[in-house]
Tab-separated table of N, CA and C and ligand atoms in Angstrom:
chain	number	residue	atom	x	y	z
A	1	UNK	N	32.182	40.783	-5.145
A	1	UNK	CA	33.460	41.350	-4.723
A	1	UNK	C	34.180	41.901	-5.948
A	2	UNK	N	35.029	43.084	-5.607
A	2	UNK	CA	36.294	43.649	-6.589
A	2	UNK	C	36.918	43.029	-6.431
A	3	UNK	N	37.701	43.081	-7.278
A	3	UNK	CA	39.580	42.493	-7.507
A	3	UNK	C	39.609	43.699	-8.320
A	4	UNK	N	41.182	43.928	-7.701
A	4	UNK	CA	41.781	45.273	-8.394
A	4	UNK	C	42.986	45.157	-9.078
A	5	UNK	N	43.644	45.702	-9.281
A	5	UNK	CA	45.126	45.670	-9.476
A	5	UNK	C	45.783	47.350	-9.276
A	6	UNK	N	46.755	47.353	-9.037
A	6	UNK	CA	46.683	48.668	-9.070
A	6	UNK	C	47.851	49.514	-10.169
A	7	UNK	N	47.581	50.780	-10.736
A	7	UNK	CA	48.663	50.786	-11.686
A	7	UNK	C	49.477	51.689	-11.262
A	8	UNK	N	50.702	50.775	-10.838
A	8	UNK	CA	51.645	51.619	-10.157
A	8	UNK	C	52.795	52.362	-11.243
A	9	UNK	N	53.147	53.626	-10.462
A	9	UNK	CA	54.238	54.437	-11.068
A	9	UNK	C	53.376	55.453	-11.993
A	10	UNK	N	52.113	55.447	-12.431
A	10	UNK	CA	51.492	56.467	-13.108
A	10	UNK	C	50.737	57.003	-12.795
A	11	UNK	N	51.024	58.645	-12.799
A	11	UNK	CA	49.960	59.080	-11.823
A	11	UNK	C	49.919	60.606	-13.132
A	12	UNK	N	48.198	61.135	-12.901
A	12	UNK	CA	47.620	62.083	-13.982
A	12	UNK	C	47.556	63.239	-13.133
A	13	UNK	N	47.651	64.029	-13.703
A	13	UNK	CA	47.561	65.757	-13.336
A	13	UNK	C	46.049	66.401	-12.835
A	14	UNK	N	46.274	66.269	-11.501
A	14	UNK	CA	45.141	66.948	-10.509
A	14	UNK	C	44.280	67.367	-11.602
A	15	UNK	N	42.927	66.826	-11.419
A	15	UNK	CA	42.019	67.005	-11.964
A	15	UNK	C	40.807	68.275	-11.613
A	16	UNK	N	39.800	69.238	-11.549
A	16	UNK	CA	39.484	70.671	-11.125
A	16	UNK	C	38.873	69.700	-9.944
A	17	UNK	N	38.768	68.884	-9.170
A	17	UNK	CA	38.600	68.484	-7.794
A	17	UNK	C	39.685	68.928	-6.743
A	18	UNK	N	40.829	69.080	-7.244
A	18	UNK	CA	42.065	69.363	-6.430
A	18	UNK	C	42.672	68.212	-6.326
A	19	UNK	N	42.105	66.846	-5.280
A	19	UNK	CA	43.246	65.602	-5.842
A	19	UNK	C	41.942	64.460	-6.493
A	20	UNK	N	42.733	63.534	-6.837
A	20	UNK	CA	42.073	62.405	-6.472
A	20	UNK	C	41.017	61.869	-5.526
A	21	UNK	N	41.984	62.116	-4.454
A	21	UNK	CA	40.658	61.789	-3.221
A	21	UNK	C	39.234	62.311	-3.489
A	22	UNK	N	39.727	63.611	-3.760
A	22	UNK	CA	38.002	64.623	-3.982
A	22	UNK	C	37.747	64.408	-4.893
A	23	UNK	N	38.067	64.029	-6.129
A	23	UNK	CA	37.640	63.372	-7.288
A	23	UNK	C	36.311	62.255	-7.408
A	24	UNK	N	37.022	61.680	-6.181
A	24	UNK	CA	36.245	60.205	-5.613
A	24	UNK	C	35.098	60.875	-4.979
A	25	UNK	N	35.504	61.544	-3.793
A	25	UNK	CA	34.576	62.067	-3.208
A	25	UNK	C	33.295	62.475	-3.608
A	26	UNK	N	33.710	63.500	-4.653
A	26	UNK	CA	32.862	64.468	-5.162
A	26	UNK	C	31.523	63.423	-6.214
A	27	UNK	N	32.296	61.981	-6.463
A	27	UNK	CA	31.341	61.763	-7.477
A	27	UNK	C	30.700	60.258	-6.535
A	28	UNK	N	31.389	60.251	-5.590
A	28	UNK	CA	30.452	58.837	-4.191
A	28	UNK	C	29.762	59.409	-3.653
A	29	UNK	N	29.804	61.201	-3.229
A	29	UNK	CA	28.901	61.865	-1.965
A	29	UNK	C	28.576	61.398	-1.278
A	30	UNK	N	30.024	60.504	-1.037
A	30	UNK	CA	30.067	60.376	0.534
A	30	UNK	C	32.041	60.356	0.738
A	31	UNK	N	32.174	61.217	1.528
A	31	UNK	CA	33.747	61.000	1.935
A	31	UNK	C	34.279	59.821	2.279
A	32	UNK	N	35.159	59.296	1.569
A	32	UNK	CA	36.310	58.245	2.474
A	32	UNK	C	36.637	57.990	3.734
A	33	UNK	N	36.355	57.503	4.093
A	33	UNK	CA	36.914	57.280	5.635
A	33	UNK	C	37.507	56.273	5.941
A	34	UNK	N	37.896	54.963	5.100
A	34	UNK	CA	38.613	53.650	5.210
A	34	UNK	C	38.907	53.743	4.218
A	35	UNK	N	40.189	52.972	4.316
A	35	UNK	CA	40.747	52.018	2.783
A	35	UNK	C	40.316	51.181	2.022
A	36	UNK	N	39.934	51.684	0.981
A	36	UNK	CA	38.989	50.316	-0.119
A	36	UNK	C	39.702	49.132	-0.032
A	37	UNK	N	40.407	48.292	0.727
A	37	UNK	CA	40.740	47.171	0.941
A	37	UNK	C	39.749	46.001	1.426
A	38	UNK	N	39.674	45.398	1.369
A	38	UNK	CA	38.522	44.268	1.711
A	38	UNK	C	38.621	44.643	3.494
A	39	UNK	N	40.232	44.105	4.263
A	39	UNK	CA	40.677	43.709	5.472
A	39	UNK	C	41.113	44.839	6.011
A	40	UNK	N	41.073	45.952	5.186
A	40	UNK	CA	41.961	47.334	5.891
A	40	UNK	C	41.219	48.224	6.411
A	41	UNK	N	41.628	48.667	7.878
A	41	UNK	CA	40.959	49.819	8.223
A	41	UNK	C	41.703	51.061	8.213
A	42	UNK	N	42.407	51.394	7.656
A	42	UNK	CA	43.503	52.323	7.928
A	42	UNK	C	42.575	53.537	7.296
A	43	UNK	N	42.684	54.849	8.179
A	43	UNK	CA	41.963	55.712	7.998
A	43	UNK	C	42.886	56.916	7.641
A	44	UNK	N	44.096	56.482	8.092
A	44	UNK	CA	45.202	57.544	7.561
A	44	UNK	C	45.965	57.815	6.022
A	45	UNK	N	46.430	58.743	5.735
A	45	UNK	CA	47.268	58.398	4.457
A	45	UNK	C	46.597	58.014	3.279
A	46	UNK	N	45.056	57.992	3.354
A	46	UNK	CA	44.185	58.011	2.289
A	46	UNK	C	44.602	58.612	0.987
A	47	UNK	N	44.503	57.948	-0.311
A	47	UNK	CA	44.682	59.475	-1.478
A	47	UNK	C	43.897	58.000	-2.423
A	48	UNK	N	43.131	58.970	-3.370
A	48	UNK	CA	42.637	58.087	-4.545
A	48	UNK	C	43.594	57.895	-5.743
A	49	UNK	N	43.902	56.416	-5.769
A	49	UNK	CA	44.708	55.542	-5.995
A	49	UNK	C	44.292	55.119	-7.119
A	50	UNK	N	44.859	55.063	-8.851
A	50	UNK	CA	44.571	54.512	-10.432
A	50	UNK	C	44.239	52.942	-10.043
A	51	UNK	N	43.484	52.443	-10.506
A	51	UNK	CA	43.182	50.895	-10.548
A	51	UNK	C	42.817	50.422	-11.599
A	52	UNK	N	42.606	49.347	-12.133
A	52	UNK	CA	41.745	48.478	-13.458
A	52	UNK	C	41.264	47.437	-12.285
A	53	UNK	N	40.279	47.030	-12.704
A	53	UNK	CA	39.079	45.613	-12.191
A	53	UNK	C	40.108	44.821	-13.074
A	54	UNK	N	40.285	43.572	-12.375
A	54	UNK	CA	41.036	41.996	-13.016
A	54	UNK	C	39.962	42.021	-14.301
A	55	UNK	N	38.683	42.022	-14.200
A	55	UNK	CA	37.800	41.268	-15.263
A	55	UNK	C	37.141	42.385	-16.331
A	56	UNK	N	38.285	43.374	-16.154
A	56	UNK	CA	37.988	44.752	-17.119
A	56	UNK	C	39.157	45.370	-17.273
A	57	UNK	N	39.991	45.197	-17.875
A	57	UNK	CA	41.176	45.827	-18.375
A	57	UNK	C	41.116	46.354	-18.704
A	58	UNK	N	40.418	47.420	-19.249
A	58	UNK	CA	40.951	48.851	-20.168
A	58	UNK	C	40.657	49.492	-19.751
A	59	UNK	N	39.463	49.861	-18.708
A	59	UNK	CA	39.539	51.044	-18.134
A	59	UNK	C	39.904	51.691	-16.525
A	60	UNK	N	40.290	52.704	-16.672
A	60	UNK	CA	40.822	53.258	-15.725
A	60	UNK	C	39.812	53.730	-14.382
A	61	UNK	N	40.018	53.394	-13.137
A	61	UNK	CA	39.114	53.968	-11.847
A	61	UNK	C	39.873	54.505	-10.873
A	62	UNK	N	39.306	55.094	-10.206
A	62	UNK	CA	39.645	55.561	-8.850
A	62	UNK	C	38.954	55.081	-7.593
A	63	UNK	N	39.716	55.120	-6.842
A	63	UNK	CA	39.664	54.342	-5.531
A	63	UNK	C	40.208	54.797	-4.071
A	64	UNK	N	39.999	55.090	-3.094
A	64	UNK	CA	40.474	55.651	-1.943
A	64	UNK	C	41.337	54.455	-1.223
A	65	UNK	N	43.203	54.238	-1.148
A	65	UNK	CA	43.560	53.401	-0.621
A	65	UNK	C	44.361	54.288	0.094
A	66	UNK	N	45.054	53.105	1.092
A	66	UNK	CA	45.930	53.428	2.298
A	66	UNK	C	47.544	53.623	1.199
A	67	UNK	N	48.334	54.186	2.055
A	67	UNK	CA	49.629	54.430	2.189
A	67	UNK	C	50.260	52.641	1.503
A	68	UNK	N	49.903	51.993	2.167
A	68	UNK	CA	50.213	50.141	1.806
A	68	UNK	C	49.668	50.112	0.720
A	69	UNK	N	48.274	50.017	0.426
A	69	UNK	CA	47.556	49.638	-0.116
A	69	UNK	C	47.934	50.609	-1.810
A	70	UNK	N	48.070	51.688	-1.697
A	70	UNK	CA	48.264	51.926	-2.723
A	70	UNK	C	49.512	51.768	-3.561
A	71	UNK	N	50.458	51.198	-3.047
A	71	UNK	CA	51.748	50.724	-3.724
A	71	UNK	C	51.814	49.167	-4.030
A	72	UNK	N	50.839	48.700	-3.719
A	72	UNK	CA	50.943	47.127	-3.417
A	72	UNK	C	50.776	46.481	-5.097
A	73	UNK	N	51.511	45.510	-5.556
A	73	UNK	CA	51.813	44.836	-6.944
A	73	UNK	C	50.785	43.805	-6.852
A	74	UNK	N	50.145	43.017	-5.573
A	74	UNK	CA	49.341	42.316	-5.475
A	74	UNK	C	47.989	42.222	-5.770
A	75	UNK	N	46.801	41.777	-6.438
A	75	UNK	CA	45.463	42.030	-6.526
A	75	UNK	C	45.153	42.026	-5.694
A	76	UNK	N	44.076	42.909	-5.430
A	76	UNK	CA	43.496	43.760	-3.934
A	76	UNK	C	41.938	43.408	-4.257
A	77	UNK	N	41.061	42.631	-2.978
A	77	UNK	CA	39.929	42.332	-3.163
A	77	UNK	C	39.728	43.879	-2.390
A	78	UNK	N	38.318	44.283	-2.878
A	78	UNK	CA	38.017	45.799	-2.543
A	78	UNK	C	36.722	45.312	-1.505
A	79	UNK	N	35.999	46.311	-0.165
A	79	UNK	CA	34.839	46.029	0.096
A	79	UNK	C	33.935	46.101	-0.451
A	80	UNK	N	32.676	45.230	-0.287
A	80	UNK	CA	31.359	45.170	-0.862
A	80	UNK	C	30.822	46.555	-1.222
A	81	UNK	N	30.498	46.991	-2.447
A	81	UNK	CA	29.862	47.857	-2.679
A	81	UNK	C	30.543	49.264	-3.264
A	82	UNK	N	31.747	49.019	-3.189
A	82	UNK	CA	32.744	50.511	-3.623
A	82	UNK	C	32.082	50.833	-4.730
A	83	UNK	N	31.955	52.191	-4.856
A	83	UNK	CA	31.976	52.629	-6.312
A	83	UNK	C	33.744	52.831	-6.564
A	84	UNK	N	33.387	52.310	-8.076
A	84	UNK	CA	34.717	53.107	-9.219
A	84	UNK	C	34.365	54.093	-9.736
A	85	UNK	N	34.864	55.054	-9.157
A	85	UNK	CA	34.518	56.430	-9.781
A	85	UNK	C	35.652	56.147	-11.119
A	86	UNK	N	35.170	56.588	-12.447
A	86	UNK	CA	36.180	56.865	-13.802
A	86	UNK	C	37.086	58.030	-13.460
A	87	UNK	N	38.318	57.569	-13.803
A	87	UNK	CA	39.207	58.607	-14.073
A	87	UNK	C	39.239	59.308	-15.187
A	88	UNK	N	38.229	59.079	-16.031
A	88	UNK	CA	38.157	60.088	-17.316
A	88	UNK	C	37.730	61.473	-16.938
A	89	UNK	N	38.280	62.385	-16.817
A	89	UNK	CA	37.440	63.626	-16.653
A	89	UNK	C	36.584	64.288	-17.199
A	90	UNK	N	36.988	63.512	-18.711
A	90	UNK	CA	34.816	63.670	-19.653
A	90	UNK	C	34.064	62.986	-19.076
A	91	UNK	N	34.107	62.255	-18.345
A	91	UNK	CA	32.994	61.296	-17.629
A	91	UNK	C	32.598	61.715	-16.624
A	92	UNK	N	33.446	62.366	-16.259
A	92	UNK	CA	32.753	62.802	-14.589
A	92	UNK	C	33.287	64.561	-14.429
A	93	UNK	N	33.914	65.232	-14.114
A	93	UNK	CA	34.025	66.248	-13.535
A	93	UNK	C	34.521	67.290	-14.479
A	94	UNK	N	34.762	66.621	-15.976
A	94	UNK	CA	34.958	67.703	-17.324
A	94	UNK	C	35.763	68.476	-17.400
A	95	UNK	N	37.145	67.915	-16.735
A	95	UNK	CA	38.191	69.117	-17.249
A	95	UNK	C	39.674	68.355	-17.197
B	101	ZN	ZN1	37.741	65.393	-10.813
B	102	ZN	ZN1	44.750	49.740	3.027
């Protein structure tokens, strides 16, 4: 299992994916369709959401959460298997 945290109030300048979400998208090839929440099904209000892993602090991921889910101060267990796509854009989509 993930544990997340999420880092609220900072958010980075649309990356050449257009948002976040497609950010994620583009590097899971496979679209979002639920909230990376362990318990959440919320299919609405999706946007890829900044996170750190509890047991990895320094670096930065992306994640597809709900409207709730992405404001939440609480550690967020994620479902089995998510990828963390990097929010570095040298790492993944280069710009
Ligand atoms: Zn991107
Ligand atoms: Zn959610």
């Amino acid at each position: 299992m993930t544990q997340i945290k999420n880092i609220n109030g900072i958010t980075k300048d649309n990356c050449s994916c257009g948002d976040w979400l497609n950010h994620w998208n583009n590097f899971t090839h496979k679209p979002a369709v639920f909230c990376a929440e362990i318990r959440c099904t919320q299919m609405f209000g999706l946007a890829g959401a900044f996170v750190q892993e509890i047991m990895d602090d320094t670096n930065w991921y992306v994640v597809p959460l709900c409207e709730k889910h992405q404001v939440a101060t609480e550690e967020l267990t994620l479902i089995n298997n998510i990828t963390l796509v990097s929010s570095e854009r040298e790492e993944t989509c280069g710009e």
